[in-house]
Amino acid sequence: EAVRQFSGEITAWLVSKGIKTLVVACNTASSVALDAVRAAARGVEVTGVIEPGASAFAASGGRKVLVIGTAATVSSRAYGRALRRAVPGALVTERACPLFVPLVEEGWSAPARGRRAAAVTRLAAEEYLSRYRGKGYDSLILGCTHYPLLKSIIARAVGGKINIIDSAEAAALEVRRTLARAGLLRPSGSGSAEFFVSDAPRRFAALASALVGIKPRRVGVKRF
């Protein structure tokens, strides 16, 4: 309920900024609050990350898929429903990996943090995922926007030749198609970016720089 309430309030504020489309770039919010976001969006096109991830799985021709995400995303079973709609009869396993987010945010997957930090992350991945090694999974969905930063560690823990699907990348491609259809796609490199958070702007700026190479000039704070 807290995620739904905050998601609705954030959506209303973003719509007031005159946005042309809205991306729910969080698997947890997409899994439990997408209907609340769409209700608050007042006709603005909304894209979550779950349906695009399921579509990417269908396009790959896969049949047996492992989904990893936060506890809230996994307990919602939103991925399982979307994947079975996209591929009737698909064999879907969902696994919560709650330690991955704090490990990423601490930078413990980065070689610069040293061997011990990286070893802790590899150990966590082995604990979560080694049981699925050799079990016939053809696909793995990264059901959290932090997880692509652990892609190589996750792939090694699962083992074998498995197709790793980044739901965030699939969502970005879907947004591009949506804007192109509506004639709203801007030339590459044009425009500007504004960043707002509900708390801890300095921490956000540091994480944006360390994790995805974005260095915000200014991070605004909007409390809800």
Short mmCIF file of C-alpha atoms in Angstrom, two decimals:
data_model
loop_
_atom_site.label_atom_id
_atom_site.label_comp_id
_atom_site.label_asym_id
_atom_site.label_seq_id
_atom_site.Cartn_x
_atom_site.Cartn_y
_atom_site.Cartn_z
CA GLU A 1 0.00 0.00 0.00
CA ALA A 2 2.88 2.37 0.73
CA VAL A 3 4.38 1.74 -2.73
CA ARG A 4 0.98 2.34 -4.36
CA GLN A 5 0.41 5.58 -2.44
CA PHE A 6 3.84 7.04 -3.17
CA SER A 7 3.69 5.93 -6.81
CA GLY A 8 0.36 7.69 -7.31
CA GLU A 9 1.61 10.89 -5.68
CA ILE A 10 4.83 10.89 -7.68
CA THR A 11 2.89 10.30 -10.90
CA ALA A 12 0.56 13.24 -10.27
CA TRP A 13 3.55 15.50 -9.66
CA LEU A 14 5.35 14.31 -12.80
CA VAL A 15 2.22 14.86 -14.91
CA SER A 16 2.07 18.42 -13.56
CA LYS A 17 5.55 18.95 -15.10
CA GLY A 18 4.08 18.46 -18.59
CA ILE A 19 5.66 15.10 -19.40
CA LYS A 20 4.87 13.37 -22.71
CA THR A 21 5.34 9.82 -21.41
CA LEU A 22 6.09 8.15 -18.08
CA VAL A 23 8.33 5.17 -17.36
CA VAL A 24 7.94 3.19 -14.14
CA ALA A 25 11.60 2.21 -14.05
CA CYS A 26 11.24 0.04 -10.96
CA ASN A 27 10.17 -3.58 -10.99
CA THR A 28 8.61 -3.41 -7.52
CA ALA A 29 6.44 -0.41 -8.43
CA SER A 30 5.61 -1.99 -11.80
CA SER A 31 4.52 -5.20 -10.09
CA VAL A 32 2.26 -3.73 -7.39
CA ALA A 33 1.35 -0.17 -8.43
CA LEU A 34 1.10 0.08 -12.22
CA ASP A 35 -2.69 0.42 -12.11
CA ALA A 36 -2.40 3.24 -9.56
CA VAL A 37 0.15 4.99 -11.75
CA ARG A 38 -2.04 4.72 -14.85
CA ALA A 39 -5.04 6.03 -12.92
CA ALA A 40 -3.03 9.09 -11.85
CA ALA A 41 -1.39 9.66 -15.25
CA ARG A 42 -4.43 11.38 -16.80
CA GLY A 43 -4.01 9.90 -20.24
CA VAL A 44 -0.20 10.11 -20.40
CA GLU A 45 1.25 6.89 -21.84
CA VAL A 46 2.77 4.73 -19.06
CA THR A 47 5.38 2.01 -19.60
CA GLY A 48 6.38 -0.43 -16.86
CA VAL A 49 9.27 -2.87 -17.01
CA ILE A 50 7.49 -6.20 -16.58
CA GLU A 51 5.50 -6.50 -19.81
CA PRO A 52 8.48 -5.49 -22.00
CA GLY A 53 10.60 -8.09 -20.21
CA ALA A 54 7.96 -10.74 -20.88
CA SER A 55 7.77 -9.70 -24.55
CA ALA A 56 11.55 -9.99 -24.86
CA PHE A 57 11.34 -13.53 -23.45
CA ALA A 58 8.63 -14.43 -25.97
CA ALA A 59 10.71 -13.02 -28.83
CA SER A 60 13.70 -15.11 -27.75
CA GLY A 61 11.80 -18.37 -28.23
CA GLY A 62 12.49 -19.44 -24.66
CA ARG A 63 10.33 -21.88 -22.68
CA LYS A 64 11.90 -22.20 -19.23
CA VAL A 65 12.79 -18.98 -17.43
CA LEU A 66 14.22 -17.95 -14.09
CA VAL A 67 13.18 -14.50 -12.82
CA ILE A 68 15.23 -12.81 -10.09
CA GLY A 69 14.09 -9.69 -8.27
CA THR A 70 13.32 -8.08 -4.93
CA ALA A 71 11.15 -9.87 -2.39
CA ALA A 72 8.20 -7.59 -3.18
CA THR A 73 8.46 -8.16 -6.93
CA VAL A 74 8.71 -11.92 -6.55
CA SER A 75 5.89 -12.20 -3.99
CA SER A 76 3.58 -10.25 -6.31
CA ARG A 77 3.94 -12.99 -9.00
CA ALA A 78 3.49 -10.25 -11.61
CA TYR A 79 6.28 -11.64 -13.78
CA GLY A 80 4.83 -15.14 -13.71
CA ARG A 81 1.46 -13.90 -14.93
CA ALA A 82 2.98 -11.72 -17.67
CA LEU A 83 5.34 -14.45 -18.87
CA ARG A 84 2.58 -17.07 -19.10
CA ARG A 85 0.41 -14.64 -21.05
CA ALA A 86 3.29 -13.99 -23.44
CA VAL A 87 4.29 -17.67 -23.72
CA PRO A 88 1.44 -20.04 -22.80
CA GLY A 89 2.85 -23.09 -21.06
CA ALA A 90 6.12 -21.40 -20.10
CA LEU A 91 7.88 -22.83 -17.07
CA VAL A 92 8.53 -19.90 -14.74
CA THR A 93 10.55 -19.88 -11.52
CA GLU A 94 10.85 -16.68 -9.47
CA ARG A 95 13.64 -16.14 -6.95
CA ALA A 96 14.10 -13.24 -4.55
CA CYS A 97 17.70 -12.00 -4.20
CA PRO A 98 17.37 -9.23 -1.58
CA LEU A 99 21.09 -8.75 -0.92
CA PHE A 100 21.88 -7.74 -4.50
CA VAL A 101 20.54 -4.17 -4.22
CA PRO A 102 22.61 -3.14 -1.17
CA LEU A 103 25.68 -4.86 -2.62
CA VAL A 104 25.34 -2.85 -5.83
CA GLU A 105 24.76 0.39 -3.95
CA GLU A 106 27.85 -0.22 -1.85
CA GLY A 107 29.84 -0.78 -5.04
CA TRP A 108 30.81 -4.28 -3.99
CA SER A 109 30.65 -5.62 -7.52
CA ALA A 110 33.27 -3.17 -8.78
CA PRO A 111 36.88 -4.40 -9.05
CA ALA A 112 38.05 -1.10 -7.58
CA ARG A 113 36.51 -2.05 -4.23
CA GLY A 114 38.90 -4.97 -3.92
CA ARG A 115 38.87 -8.74 -4.00
CA ARG A 116 37.11 -9.25 -0.67
CA ALA A 117 34.14 -7.08 -1.64
CA ALA A 118 33.79 -8.81 -5.00
CA ALA A 119 34.10 -12.20 -3.30
CA VAL A 120 31.19 -11.37 -0.99
CA THR A 121 29.02 -10.52 -4.01
CA ARG A 122 30.02 -13.72 -5.81
CA LEU A 123 29.25 -15.73 -2.66
CA ALA A 124 25.78 -14.18 -2.42
CA ALA A 125 25.12 -14.98 -6.09
CA GLU A 126 26.23 -18.58 -5.57
CA GLU A 127 23.96 -18.90 -2.54
CA TYR A 128 20.94 -17.61 -4.43
CA LEU A 129 21.46 -19.11 -7.87
CA SER A 130 23.77 -22.13 -7.95
CA ARG A 131 20.81 -24.47 -7.26
CA TYR A 132 19.46 -23.61 -10.75
CA ARG A 133 22.68 -24.55 -12.55
CA GLY A 134 22.20 -27.37 -15.01
CA LYS A 135 18.41 -27.43 -14.54
CA GLY A 136 17.54 -26.63 -18.15
CA TYR A 137 16.74 -22.92 -17.89
CA ASP A 138 17.11 -21.24 -21.27
CA SER A 139 16.46 -17.69 -20.02
CA LEU A 140 17.02 -15.51 -16.95
CA ILE A 141 15.25 -12.19 -16.44
CA LEU A 142 16.98 -9.47 -14.43
CA GLY A 143 13.85 -8.26 -12.61
CA CYS A 144 15.44 -5.30 -10.84
CA THR A 145 17.12 -2.23 -12.29
CA HIS A 146 20.18 -2.78 -10.08
CA TYR A 147 20.87 -6.29 -11.34
CA PRO A 148 22.42 -5.52 -14.76
CA LEU A 149 25.43 -4.19 -12.86
CA LEU A 150 25.91 -7.74 -11.56
CA LYS A 151 25.28 -9.40 -14.92
CA SER A 152 28.63 -11.18 -15.25
CA ILE A 153 28.54 -12.42 -11.64
CA ILE A 154 24.95 -13.66 -12.05
CA ALA A 155 25.76 -15.41 -15.33
CA ARG A 156 28.71 -17.19 -13.73
CA ALA A 157 26.57 -18.33 -10.77
CA VAL A 158 23.81 -19.75 -12.99
CA GLY A 159 26.31 -21.27 -15.41
CA GLY A 160 25.80 -22.65 -18.90
CA LYS A 161 24.60 -20.85 -22.00
CA ILE A 162 21.62 -18.92 -20.69
CA ASN A 163 19.94 -15.94 -22.36
CA ILE A 164 19.97 -13.05 -19.89
CA ILE A 165 17.14 -10.56 -20.44
CA ASP A 166 17.45 -7.05 -19.03
CA SER A 167 13.87 -5.87 -18.42
CA ALA A 168 15.05 -2.25 -18.20
CA GLU A 169 16.65 -2.41 -21.65
CA ALA A 170 13.48 -3.99 -23.06
CA ALA A 171 11.42 -1.18 -21.50
CA ALA A 172 13.69 1.50 -22.98
CA LEU A 173 13.22 0.02 -26.46
CA GLU A 174 9.45 -0.05 -25.92
CA VAL A 175 9.45 3.63 -24.88
CA ARG A 176 11.39 4.52 -28.01
CA ARG A 177 8.82 2.72 -30.17
CA THR A 178 5.95 4.41 -28.32
CA LEU A 179 7.41 7.90 -28.82
CA ALA A 180 8.23 7.20 -32.47
CA ARG A 181 4.64 6.09 -33.19
CA ALA A 182 3.33 9.30 -31.60
CA GLY A 183 5.83 11.50 -33.45
CA LEU A 184 7.35 12.60 -30.13
CA LEU A 185 10.87 11.21 -30.51
CA ARG A 186 13.53 13.92 -30.23
CA PRO A 187 16.87 13.87 -32.06
CA SER A 188 19.60 12.04 -30.21
CA GLY A 189 21.56 14.32 -27.90
CA SER A 190 18.96 17.08 -27.76
CA GLY A 191 17.13 18.23 -24.66
CA SER A 192 18.26 18.31 -21.05
CA ALA A 193 17.82 16.28 -17.88
CA GLU A 194 16.36 17.18 -14.49
CA PHE A 195 16.73 14.95 -11.45
CA PHE A 196 14.50 14.93 -8.38
CA VAL A 197 14.51 12.61 -5.38
CA SER A 198 12.39 12.38 -2.26
CA ASP A 199 15.44 12.29 0.05
CA ALA A 200 19.26 12.04 0.20
CA PRO A 201 20.19 13.99 -2.97
CA ARG A 202 23.94 13.70 -2.36
CA ARG A 203 23.73 9.94 -2.08
CA PHE A 204 21.70 9.80 -5.29
CA ALA A 205 24.26 11.94 -7.13
CA ALA A 206 27.11 9.73 -5.91
CA LEU A 207 25.29 6.54 -6.93
CA ALA A 208 24.34 7.93 -10.35
CA SER A 209 27.98 8.76 -10.99
CA ALA A 210 29.39 5.50 -9.67
CA LEU A 211 26.83 3.10 -11.13
CA VAL A 212 25.75 4.52 -14.48
CA GLY A 213 28.21 7.31 -15.24
CA ILE A 214 25.68 10.17 -14.93
CA LYS A 215 26.92 13.25 -13.08
CA PRO A 216 23.88 15.40 -12.23
CA ARG A 217 24.70 19.10 -11.95
CA ARG A 218 21.84 19.52 -9.52
CA VAL A 219 19.49 17.13 -7.76
CA GLY A 220 16.20 18.62 -6.57
CA VAL A 221 14.25 17.32 -3.58
CA LYS A 222 10.48 16.82 -3.75
CA ARG A 223 8.94 15.47 -0.57
CA PHE A 224 5.64 13.60 -0.65
#
